[in-house]
Tab-separated table of C-alpha atoms and ligand atoms in Angstrom:
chain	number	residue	atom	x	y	z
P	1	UNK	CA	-57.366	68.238	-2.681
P	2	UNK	CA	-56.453	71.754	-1.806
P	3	UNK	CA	-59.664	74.625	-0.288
P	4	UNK	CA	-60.445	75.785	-3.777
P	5	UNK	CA	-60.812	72.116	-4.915
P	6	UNK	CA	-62.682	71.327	-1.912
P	7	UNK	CA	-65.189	74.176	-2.322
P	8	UNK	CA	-65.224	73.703	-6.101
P	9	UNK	CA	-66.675	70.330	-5.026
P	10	UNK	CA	-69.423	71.137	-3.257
P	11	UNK	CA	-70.299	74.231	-5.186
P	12	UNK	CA	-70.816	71.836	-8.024
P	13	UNK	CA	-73.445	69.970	-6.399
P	14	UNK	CA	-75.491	73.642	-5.450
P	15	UNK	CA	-74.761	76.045	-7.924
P	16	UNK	CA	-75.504	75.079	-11.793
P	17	UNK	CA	-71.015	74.572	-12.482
P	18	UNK	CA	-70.468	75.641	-9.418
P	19	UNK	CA	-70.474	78.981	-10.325
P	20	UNK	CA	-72.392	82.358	-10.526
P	21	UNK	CA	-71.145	83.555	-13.861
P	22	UNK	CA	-70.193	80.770	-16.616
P	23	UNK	CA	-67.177	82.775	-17.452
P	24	UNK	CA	-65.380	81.963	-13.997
P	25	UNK	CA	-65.585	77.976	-14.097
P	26	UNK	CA	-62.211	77.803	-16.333
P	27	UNK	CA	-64.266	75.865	-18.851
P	28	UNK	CA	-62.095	77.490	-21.851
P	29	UNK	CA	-58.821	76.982	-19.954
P	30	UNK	CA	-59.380	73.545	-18.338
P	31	UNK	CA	-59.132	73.064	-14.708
P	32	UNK	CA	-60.871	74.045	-11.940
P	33	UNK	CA	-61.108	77.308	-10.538
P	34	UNK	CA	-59.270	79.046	-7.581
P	35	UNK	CA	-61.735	80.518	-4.904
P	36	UNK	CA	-60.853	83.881	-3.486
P	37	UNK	CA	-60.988	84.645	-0.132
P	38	UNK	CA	-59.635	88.669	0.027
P	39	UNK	CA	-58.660	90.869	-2.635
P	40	UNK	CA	-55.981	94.365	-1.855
P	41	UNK	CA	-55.042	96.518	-4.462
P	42	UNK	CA	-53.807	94.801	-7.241
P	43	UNK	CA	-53.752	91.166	-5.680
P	44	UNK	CA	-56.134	88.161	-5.470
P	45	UNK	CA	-55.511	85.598	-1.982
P	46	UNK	CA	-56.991	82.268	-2.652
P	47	UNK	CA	-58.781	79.923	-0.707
P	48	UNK	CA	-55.371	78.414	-0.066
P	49	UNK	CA	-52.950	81.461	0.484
P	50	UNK	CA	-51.559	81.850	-3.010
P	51	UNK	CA	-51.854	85.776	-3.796
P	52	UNK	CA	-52.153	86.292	-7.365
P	53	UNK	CA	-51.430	89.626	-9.176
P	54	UNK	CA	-55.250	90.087	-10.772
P	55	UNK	CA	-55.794	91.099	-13.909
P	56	UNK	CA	-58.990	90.320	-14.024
P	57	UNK	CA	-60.162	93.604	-11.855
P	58	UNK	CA	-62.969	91.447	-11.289
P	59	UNK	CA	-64.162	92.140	-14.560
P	60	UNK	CA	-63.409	95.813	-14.639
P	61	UNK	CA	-64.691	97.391	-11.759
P	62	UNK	CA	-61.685	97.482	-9.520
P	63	UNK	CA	-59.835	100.472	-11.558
P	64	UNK	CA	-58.788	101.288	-7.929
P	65	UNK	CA	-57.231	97.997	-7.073
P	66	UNK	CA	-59.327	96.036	-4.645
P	67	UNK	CA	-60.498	97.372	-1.323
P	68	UNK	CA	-59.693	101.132	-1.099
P	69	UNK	CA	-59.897	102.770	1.591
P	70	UNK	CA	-61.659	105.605	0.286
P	71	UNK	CA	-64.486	103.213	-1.070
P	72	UNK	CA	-64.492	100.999	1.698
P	73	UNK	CA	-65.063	104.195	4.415
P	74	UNK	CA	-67.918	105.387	2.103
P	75	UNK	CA	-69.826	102.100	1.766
P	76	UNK	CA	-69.312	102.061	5.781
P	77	UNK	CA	-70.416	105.462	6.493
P	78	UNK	CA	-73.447	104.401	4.060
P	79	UNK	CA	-74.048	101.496	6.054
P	80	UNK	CA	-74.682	102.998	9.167
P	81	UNK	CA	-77.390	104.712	7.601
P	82	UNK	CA	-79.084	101.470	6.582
P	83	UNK	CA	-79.079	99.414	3.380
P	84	UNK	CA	-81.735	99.941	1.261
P	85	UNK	CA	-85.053	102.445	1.587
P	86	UNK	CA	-87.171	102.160	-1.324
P	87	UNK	CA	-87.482	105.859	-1.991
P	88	UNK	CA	-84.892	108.741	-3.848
P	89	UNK	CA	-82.258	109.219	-1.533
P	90	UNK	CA	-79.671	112.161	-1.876
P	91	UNK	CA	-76.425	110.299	-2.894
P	92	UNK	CA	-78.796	109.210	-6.202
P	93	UNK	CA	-78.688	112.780	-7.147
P	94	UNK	CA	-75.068	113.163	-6.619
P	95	UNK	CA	-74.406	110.137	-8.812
P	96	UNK	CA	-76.264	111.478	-11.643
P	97	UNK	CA	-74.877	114.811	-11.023
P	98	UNK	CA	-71.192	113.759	-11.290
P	99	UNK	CA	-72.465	110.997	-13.986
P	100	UNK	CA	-73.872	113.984	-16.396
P	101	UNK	CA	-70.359	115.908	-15.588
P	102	UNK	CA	-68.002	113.614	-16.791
P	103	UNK	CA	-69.818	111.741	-19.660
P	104	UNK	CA	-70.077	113.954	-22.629
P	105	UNK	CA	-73.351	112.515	-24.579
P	106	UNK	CA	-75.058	112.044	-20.934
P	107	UNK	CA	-78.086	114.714	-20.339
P	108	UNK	CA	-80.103	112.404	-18.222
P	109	UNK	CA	-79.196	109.111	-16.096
P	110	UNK	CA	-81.392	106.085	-14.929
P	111	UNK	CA	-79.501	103.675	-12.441
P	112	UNK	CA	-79.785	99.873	-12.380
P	113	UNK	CA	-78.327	96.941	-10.807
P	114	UNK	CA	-76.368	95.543	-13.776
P	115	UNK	CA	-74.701	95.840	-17.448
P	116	UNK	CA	-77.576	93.810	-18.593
P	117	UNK	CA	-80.030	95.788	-17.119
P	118	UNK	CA	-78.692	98.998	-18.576
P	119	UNK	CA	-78.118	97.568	-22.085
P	120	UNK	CA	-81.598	95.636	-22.134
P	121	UNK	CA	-83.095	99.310	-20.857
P	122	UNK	CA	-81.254	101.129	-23.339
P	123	UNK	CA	-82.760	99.238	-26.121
P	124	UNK	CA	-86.038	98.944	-24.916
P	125	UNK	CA	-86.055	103.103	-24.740
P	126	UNK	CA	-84.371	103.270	-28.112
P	127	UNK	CA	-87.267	100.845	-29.253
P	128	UNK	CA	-90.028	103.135	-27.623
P	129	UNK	CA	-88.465	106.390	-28.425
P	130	UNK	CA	-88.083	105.565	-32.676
P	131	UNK	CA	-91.250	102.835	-32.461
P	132	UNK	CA	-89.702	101.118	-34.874
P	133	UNK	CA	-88.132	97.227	-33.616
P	134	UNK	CA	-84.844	96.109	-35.148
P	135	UNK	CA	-81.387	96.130	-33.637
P	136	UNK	CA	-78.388	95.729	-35.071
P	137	UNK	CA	-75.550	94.244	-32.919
P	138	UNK	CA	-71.680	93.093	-33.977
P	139	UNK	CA	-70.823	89.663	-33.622
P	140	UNK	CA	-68.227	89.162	-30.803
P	141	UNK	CA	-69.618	92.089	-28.606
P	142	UNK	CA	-71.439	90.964	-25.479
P	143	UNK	CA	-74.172	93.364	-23.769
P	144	UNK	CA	-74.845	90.802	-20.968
P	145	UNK	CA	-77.564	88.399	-21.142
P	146	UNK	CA	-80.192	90.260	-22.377
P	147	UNK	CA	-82.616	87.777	-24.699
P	148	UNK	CA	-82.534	89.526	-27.775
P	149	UNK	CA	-78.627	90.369	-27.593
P	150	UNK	CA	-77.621	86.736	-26.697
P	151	UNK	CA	-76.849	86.316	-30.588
P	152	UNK	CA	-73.284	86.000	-31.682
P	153	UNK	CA	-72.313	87.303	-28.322
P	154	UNK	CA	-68.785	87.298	-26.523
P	155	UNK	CA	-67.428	86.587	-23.394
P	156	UNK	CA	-69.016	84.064	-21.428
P	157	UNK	CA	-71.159	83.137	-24.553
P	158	UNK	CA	-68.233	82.396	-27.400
P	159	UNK	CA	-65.635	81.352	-24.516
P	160	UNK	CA	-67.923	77.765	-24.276
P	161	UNK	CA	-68.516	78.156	-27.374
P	162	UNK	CA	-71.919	78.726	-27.976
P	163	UNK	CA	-72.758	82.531	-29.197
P	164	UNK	CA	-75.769	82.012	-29.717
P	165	UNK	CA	-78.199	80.792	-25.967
P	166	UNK	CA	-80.824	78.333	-26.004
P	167	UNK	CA	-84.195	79.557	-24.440
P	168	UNK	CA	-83.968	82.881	-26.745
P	169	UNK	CA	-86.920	82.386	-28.696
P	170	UNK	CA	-86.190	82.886	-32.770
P	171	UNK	CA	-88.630	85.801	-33.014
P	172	UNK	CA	-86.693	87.528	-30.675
P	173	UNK	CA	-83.333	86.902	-32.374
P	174	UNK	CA	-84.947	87.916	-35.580
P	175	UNK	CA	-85.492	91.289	-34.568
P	176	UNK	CA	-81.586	91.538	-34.410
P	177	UNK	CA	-78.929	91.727	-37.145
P	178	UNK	CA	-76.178	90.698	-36.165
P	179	UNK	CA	-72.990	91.931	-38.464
P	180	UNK	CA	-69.323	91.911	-38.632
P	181	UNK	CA	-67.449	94.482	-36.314
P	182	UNK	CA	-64.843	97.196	-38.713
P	183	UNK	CA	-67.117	96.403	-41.979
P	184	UNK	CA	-68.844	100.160	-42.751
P	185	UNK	CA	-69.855	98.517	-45.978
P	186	UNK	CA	-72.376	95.985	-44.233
P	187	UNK	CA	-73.747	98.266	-42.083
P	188	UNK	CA	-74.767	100.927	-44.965
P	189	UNK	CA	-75.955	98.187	-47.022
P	190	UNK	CA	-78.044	96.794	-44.104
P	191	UNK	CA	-79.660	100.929	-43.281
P	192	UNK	CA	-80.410	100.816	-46.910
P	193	UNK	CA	-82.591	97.766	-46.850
P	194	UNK	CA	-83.990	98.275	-43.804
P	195	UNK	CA	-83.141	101.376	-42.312
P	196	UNK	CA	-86.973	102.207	-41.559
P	197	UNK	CA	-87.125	99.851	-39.356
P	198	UNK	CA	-84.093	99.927	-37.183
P	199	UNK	CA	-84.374	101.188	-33.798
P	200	UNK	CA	-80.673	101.288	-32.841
P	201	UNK	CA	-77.265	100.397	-33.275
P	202	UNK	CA	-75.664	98.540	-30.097
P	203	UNK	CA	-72.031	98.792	-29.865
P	204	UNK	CA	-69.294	98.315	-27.590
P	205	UNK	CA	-67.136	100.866	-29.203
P	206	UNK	CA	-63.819	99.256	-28.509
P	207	UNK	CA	-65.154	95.293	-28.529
P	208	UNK	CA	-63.365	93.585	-25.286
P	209	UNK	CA	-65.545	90.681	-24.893
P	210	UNK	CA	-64.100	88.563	-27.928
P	211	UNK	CA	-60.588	89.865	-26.839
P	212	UNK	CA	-59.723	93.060	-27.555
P	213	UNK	CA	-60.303	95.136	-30.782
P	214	UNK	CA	-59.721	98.479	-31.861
P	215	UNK	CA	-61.926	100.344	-34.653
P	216	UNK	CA	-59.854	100.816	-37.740
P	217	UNK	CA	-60.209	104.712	-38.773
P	218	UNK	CA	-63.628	106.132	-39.438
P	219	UNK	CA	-65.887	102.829	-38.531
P	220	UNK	CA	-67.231	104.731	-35.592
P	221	UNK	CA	-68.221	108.172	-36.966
P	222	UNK	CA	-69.623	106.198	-39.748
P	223	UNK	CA	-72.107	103.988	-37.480
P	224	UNK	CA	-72.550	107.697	-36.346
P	225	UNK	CA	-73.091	109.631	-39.209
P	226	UNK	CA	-75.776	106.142	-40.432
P	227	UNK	CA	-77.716	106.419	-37.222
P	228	UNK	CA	-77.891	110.203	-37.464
P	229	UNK	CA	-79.110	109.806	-41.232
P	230	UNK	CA	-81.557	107.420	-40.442
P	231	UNK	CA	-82.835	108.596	-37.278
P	232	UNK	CA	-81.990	105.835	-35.455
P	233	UNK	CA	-80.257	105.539	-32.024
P	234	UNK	CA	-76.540	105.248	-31.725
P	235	UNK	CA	-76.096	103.004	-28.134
P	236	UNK	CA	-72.771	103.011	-26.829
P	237	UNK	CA	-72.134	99.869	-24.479
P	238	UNK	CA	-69.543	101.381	-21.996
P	239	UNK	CA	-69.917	98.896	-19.330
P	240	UNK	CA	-66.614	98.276	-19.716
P	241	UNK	CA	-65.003	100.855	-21.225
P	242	UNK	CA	-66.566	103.662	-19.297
P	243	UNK	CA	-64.558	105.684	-16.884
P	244	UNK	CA	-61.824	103.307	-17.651
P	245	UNK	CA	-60.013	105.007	-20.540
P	246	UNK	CA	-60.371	108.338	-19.358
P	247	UNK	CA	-63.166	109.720	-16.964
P	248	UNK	CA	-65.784	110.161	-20.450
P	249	UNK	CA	-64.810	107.115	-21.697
P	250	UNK	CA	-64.514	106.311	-25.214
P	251	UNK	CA	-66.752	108.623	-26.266
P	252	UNK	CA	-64.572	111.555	-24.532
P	253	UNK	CA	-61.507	109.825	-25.921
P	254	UNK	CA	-62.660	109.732	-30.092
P	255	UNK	CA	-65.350	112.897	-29.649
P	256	UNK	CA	-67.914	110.824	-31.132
P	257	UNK	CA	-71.195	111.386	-29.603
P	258	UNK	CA	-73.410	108.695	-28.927
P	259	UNK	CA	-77.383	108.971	-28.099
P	260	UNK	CA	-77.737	106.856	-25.377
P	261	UNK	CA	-74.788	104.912	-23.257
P	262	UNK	CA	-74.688	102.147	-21.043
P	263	UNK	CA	-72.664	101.764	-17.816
P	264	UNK	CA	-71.839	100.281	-14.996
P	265	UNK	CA	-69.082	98.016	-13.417
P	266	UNK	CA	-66.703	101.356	-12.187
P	267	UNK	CA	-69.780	103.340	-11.054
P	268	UNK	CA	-70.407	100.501	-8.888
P	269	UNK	CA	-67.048	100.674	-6.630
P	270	UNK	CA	-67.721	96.563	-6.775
P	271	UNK	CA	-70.794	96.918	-5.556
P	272	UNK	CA	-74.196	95.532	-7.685
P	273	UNK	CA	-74.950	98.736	-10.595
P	274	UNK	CA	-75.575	99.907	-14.206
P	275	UNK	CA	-76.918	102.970	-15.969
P	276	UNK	CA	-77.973	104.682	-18.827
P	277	UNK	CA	-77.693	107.858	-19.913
P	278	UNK	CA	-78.147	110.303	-23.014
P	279	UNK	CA	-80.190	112.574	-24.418
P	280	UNK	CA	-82.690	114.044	-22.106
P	281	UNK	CA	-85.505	114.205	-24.854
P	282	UNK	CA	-84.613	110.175	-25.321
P	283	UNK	CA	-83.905	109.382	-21.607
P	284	UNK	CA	-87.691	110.724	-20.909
P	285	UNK	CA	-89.308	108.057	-22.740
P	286	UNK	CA	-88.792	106.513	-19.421
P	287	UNK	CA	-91.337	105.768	-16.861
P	288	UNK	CA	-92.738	107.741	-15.250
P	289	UNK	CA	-92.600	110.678	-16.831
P	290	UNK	CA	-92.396	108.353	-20.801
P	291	UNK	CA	-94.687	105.197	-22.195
P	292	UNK	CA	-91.065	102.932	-22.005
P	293	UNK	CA	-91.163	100.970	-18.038
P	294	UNK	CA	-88.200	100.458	-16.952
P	295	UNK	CA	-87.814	100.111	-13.133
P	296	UNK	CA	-85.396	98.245	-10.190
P	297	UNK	CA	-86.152	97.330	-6.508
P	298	UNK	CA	-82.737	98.270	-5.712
P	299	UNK	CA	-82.214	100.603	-8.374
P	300	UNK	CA	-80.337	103.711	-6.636
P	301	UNK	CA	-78.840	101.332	-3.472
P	302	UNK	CA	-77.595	103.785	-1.303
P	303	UNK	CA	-74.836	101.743	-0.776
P	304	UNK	CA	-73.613	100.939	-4.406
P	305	UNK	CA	-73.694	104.816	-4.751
P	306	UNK	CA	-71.497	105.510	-1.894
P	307	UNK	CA	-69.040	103.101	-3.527
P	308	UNK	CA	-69.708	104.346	-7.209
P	309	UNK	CA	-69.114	108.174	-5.752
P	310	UNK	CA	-65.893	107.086	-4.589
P	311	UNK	CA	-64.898	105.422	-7.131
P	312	UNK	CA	-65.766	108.543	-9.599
P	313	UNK	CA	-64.394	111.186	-7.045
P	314	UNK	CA	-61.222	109.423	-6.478
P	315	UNK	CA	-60.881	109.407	-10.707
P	316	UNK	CA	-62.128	112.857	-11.020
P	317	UNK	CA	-59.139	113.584	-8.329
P	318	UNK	CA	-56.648	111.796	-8.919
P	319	UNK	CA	-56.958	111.255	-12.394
P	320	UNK	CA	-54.607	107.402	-12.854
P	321	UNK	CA	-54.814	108.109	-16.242
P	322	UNK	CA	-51.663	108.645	-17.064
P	323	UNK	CA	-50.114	106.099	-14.707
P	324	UNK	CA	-52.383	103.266	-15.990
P	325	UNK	CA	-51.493	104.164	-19.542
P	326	UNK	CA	-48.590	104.115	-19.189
P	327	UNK	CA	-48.416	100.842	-17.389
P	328	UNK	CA	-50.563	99.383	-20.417
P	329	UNK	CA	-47.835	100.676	-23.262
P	330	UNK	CA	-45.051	98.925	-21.132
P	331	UNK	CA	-46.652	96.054	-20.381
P	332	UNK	CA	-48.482	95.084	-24.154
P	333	UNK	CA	-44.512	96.240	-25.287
P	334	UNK	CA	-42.635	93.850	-23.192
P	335	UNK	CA	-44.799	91.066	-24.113
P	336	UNK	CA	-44.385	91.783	-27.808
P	337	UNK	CA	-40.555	92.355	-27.268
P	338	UNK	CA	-40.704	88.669	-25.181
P	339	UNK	CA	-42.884	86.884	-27.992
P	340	UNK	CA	-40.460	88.232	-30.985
P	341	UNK	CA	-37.525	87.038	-29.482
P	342	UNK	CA	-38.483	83.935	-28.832
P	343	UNK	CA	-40.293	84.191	-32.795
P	344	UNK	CA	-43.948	83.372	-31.344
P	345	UNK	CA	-46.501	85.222	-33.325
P	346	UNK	CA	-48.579	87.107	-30.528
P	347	UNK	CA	-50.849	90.058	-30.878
P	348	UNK	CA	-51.177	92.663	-27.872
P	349	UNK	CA	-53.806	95.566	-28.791
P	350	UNK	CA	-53.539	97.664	-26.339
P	351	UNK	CA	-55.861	101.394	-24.969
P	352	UNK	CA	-55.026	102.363	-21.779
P	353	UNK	CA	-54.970	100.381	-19.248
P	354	UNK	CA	-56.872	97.353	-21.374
P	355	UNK	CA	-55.221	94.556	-23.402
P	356	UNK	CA	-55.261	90.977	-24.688
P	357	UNK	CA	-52.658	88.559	-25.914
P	358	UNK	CA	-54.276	86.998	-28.919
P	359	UNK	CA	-50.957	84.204	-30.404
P	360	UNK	CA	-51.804	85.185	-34.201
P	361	UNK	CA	-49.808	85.481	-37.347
P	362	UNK	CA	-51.812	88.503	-38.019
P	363	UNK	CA	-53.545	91.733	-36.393
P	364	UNK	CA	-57.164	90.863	-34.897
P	365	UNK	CA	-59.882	93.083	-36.329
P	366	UNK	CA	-63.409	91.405	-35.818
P	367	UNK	CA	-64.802	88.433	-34.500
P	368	UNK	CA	-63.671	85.910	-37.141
P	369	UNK	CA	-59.746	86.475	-36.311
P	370	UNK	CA	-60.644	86.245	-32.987
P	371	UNK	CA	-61.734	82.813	-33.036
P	372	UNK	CA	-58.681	81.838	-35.498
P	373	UNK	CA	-56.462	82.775	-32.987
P	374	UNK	CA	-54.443	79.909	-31.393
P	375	UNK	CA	-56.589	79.188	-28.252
P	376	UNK	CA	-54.283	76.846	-26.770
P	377	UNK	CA	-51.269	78.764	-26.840
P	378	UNK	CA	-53.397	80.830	-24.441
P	379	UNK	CA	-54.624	78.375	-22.160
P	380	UNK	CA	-50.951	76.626	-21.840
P	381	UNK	CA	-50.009	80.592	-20.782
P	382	UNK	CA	-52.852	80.916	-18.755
P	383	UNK	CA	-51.824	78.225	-16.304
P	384	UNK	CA	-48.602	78.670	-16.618
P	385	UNK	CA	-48.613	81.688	-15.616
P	386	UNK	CA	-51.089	81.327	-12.926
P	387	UNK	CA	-49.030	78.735	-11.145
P	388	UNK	CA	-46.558	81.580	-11.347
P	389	UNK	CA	-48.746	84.346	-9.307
P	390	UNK	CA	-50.274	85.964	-12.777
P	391	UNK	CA	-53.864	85.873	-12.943
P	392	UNK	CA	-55.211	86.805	-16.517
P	393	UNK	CA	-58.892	85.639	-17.311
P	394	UNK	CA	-59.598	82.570	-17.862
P	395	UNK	CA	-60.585	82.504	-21.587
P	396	UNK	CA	-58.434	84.267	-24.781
P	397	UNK	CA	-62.196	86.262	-25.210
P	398	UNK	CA	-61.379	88.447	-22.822
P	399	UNK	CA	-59.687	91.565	-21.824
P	400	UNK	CA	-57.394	92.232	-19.284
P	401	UNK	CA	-57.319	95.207	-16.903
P	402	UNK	CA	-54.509	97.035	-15.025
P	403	UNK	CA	-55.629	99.039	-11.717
P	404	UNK	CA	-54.211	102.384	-10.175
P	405	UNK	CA	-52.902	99.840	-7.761
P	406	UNK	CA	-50.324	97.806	-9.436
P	407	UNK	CA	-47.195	98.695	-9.263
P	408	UNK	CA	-43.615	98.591	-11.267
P	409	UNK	CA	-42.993	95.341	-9.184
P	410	UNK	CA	-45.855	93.584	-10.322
P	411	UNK	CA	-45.179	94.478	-14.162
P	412	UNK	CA	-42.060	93.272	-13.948
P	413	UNK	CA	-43.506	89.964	-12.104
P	414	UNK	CA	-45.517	89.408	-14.587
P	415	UNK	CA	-43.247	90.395	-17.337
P	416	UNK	CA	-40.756	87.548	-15.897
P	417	UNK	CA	-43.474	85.074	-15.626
P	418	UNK	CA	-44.440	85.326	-18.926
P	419	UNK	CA	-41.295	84.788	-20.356
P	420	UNK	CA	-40.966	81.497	-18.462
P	421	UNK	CA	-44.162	80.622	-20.142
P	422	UNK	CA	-44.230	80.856	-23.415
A	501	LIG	P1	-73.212	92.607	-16.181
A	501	LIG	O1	-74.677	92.258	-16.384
A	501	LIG	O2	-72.331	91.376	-16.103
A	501	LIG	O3	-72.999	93.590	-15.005
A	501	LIG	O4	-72.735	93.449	-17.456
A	501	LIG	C1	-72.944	92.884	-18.734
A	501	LIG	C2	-71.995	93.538	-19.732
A	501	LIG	C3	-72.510	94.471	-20.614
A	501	LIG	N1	-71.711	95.082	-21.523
A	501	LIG	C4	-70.388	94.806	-21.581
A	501	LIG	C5	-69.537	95.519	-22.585
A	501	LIG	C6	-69.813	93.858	-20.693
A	501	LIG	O5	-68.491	93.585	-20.783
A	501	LIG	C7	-70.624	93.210	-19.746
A	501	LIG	C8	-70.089	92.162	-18.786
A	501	LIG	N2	-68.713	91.838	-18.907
A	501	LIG	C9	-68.352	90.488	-18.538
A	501	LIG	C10	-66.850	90.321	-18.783
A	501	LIG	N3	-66.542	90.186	-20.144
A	501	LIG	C11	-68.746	90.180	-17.130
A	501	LIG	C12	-68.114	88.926	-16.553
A	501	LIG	C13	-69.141	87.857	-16.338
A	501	LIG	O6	-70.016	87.675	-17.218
A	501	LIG	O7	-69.043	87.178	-15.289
């Protein structure tokens, strides 16, 4: 057995799969996992010395690459000031200062720990702010494991194949609708049945937990112009896509406004964070000053901020934009250009510097295609092209990431290796 094996042995007899987060035991893929032991710019070294070009960004965050100096020097500077004090510090105001700058809809910002955090927050606020209780959610998107958003949920959830979680209790599940992703229709039929009673619309705005899709024309101004109508709360989930497509995220890229947002991963530098943010007459429904508790021991970490104000500075200043969309065009081309030569039906949506490879006859729209899509084509390219230094995630419900960091080289690596694999 090599290291990873080794520690993937004993892990399994400590840690429930022998893993943190389900989505990293390879459970969709087969196999067992590699264990990383450093991370540099674009590339992953393993427990046993392999270095892998990551596309996995460990799950989004690392929009840098992994281990920048610039982050690394802040969370060190940080740390000689101590850890953790319980109380406002300054670098909390400068987070929500540059937070408010570059995120259009944001007025107001309350830092968290995680994605779930800020998305179970966000509701919760949306849910005191309106009084009113129901939620509607698209199947495929994932909001972390929040209860009452654990239903027909992506990611981790649908990649071993269960989106729905035991231990949700059905009262809280039937406080959510739950409807198909690109459908306007459903959505204005379900405001006028119920549109009283809905609190808020959750979306990721460009779903990349079931793969990758993009909204077809219109489908987001319309959830916007049905919230707006029925005074409900338009939540955009931009853990993911925040700061990633541009520095505003989605919402700065399409100009559609939402009332509250939810971040995190980039703001954290790799460190433990969320947020939300929006409208300060919403955002003060929050404790202290509002009826809605929300709260965090660590809420604020002093160091997570110096890493998140690094992480925003450096994109504020040096703006990759360009660079990682540009690496994201060639890239989703060459694989297309690979996959029609060799007459393999693949799909490669592509925004900036996110895409998936989703082997379908036909372009993936919502959840349902999703799941048609030919799974094991994937997981034969996965390891194939693992064993060949390419690391995309582990499950065809995912999306994969491209960092300031990587470099021609490594799109042409991975270019070559996925030739050889399919
Ligand atoms: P966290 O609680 O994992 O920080 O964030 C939850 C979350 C919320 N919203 C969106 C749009 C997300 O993508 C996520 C988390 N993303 C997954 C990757 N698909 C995290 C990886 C994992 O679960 O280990």
């Amino acid at each position: 057995m090599n290291q990873s094996q080794v520690l993937f042995e004993k892990a399994q007899k400590l840690i429930p799969g022998g893993v943190n987060s389900p989505v990293r035991a390879f459970r969709s893929v087969g196999g067992s996992p590699f264990f990383t032991k450093q991370a540099k710019g674009a590339k992953l070294i393993t427990a046993d010395d392999q270095e892998l070009v990551d596309y996995v960004c460990t799950w989004g965050p690392a929009i840098h690459g992994h281990d920048h100096p610039k982050i690394r020097e802040a969370i060190a500077d940080a740390l000689a000031k101590g850890t953790s004090f319980g109380t406002p510090g300054p670098a909390e105001v400068e987070m929500a200062e540059l937070i408010c700058e570059v995120v259009p809809s944001v007025e107001k910002v309350r830092m968290c720990n995680s994605g779930t955090e800020a998305t179970m927050s966000a509701i919760r606020l949306a849910r005191g702010y309106t009084g009113r209780d129901k939620i509607i959610k698209f199947a495929g998107c994932y909001h972390g494991h929040v209860d009452s958003l654990l239903v027909k949920a992506g990611s981790g959830a649908i990649t071993l194949g269960n989106p729905d979680s035991a231990g949700v209790p059905s009262s809280f599940a039937e406080q959510t609708i739950v409807l198909p992703y690109n459908n306007l229709e459903a959505v204005t039929e379900t405001f006028t049945n119920h549109g009283d009673e809905i609190a808020a619309i959750i979306v990721e705005p460009f779903p990349a937990n079931c793969g990758l899709i993009l909204p077809l024309p219109g489908y987001l101004q319309g959830l916007r112009d049905l919230c707006t109508k029925h005074q409900s709360v338009l939540i955009f989930d931009e853990v993911m896509t925040g700061f990633r497509l541009s520095i505003g995220g989605v919402q700065q890229e399409t100009g559609i406004t939402p009332d509250l947002t939810a971040m995190g991963k980039i703001i954290g530098g790799g460190l433990p964070v969320g947020a939300i943010g929006g409208k300060g007459e919403i955002m003060d429904y929050f404790a202290p000053l509002g009826p809605v508790y929300q709260a965090g021991t660590l809420s604020g970490n002093p160091l997570a901020m110096a890493a998140g104000i690094a992480s925003l500075t450096l994109l504020k200043h040096e703006s990759p934009y360009n660079r990682l969309n540009n690496f994201g065009n060639t890239l989703a081309q060459g694989f297309r250009e690979i996959a029609n030569d060799k007459g393999i039906p693949l799909q490669v949506p592509q925004t900036g510097s996110m895409y998936c490879l989703y082997f379908s006859d036909n372009p993936v729209t919502n959840f349902d295609h999703a799941i048609d899509s030919k799974h094991e084509s994937f997981k034969s390219v996965f390891h194939k092209m693992l064993d060949k230094g390419v690391y995309l995630p582990p499950s065809s419900y995912e999306t994969c990431f491209i960092s300031a960091a990587h470099t021609d080289d490594d799109l042409d690596k991975t270019l070559d290796a996925f030739k050889s694999s399919i």
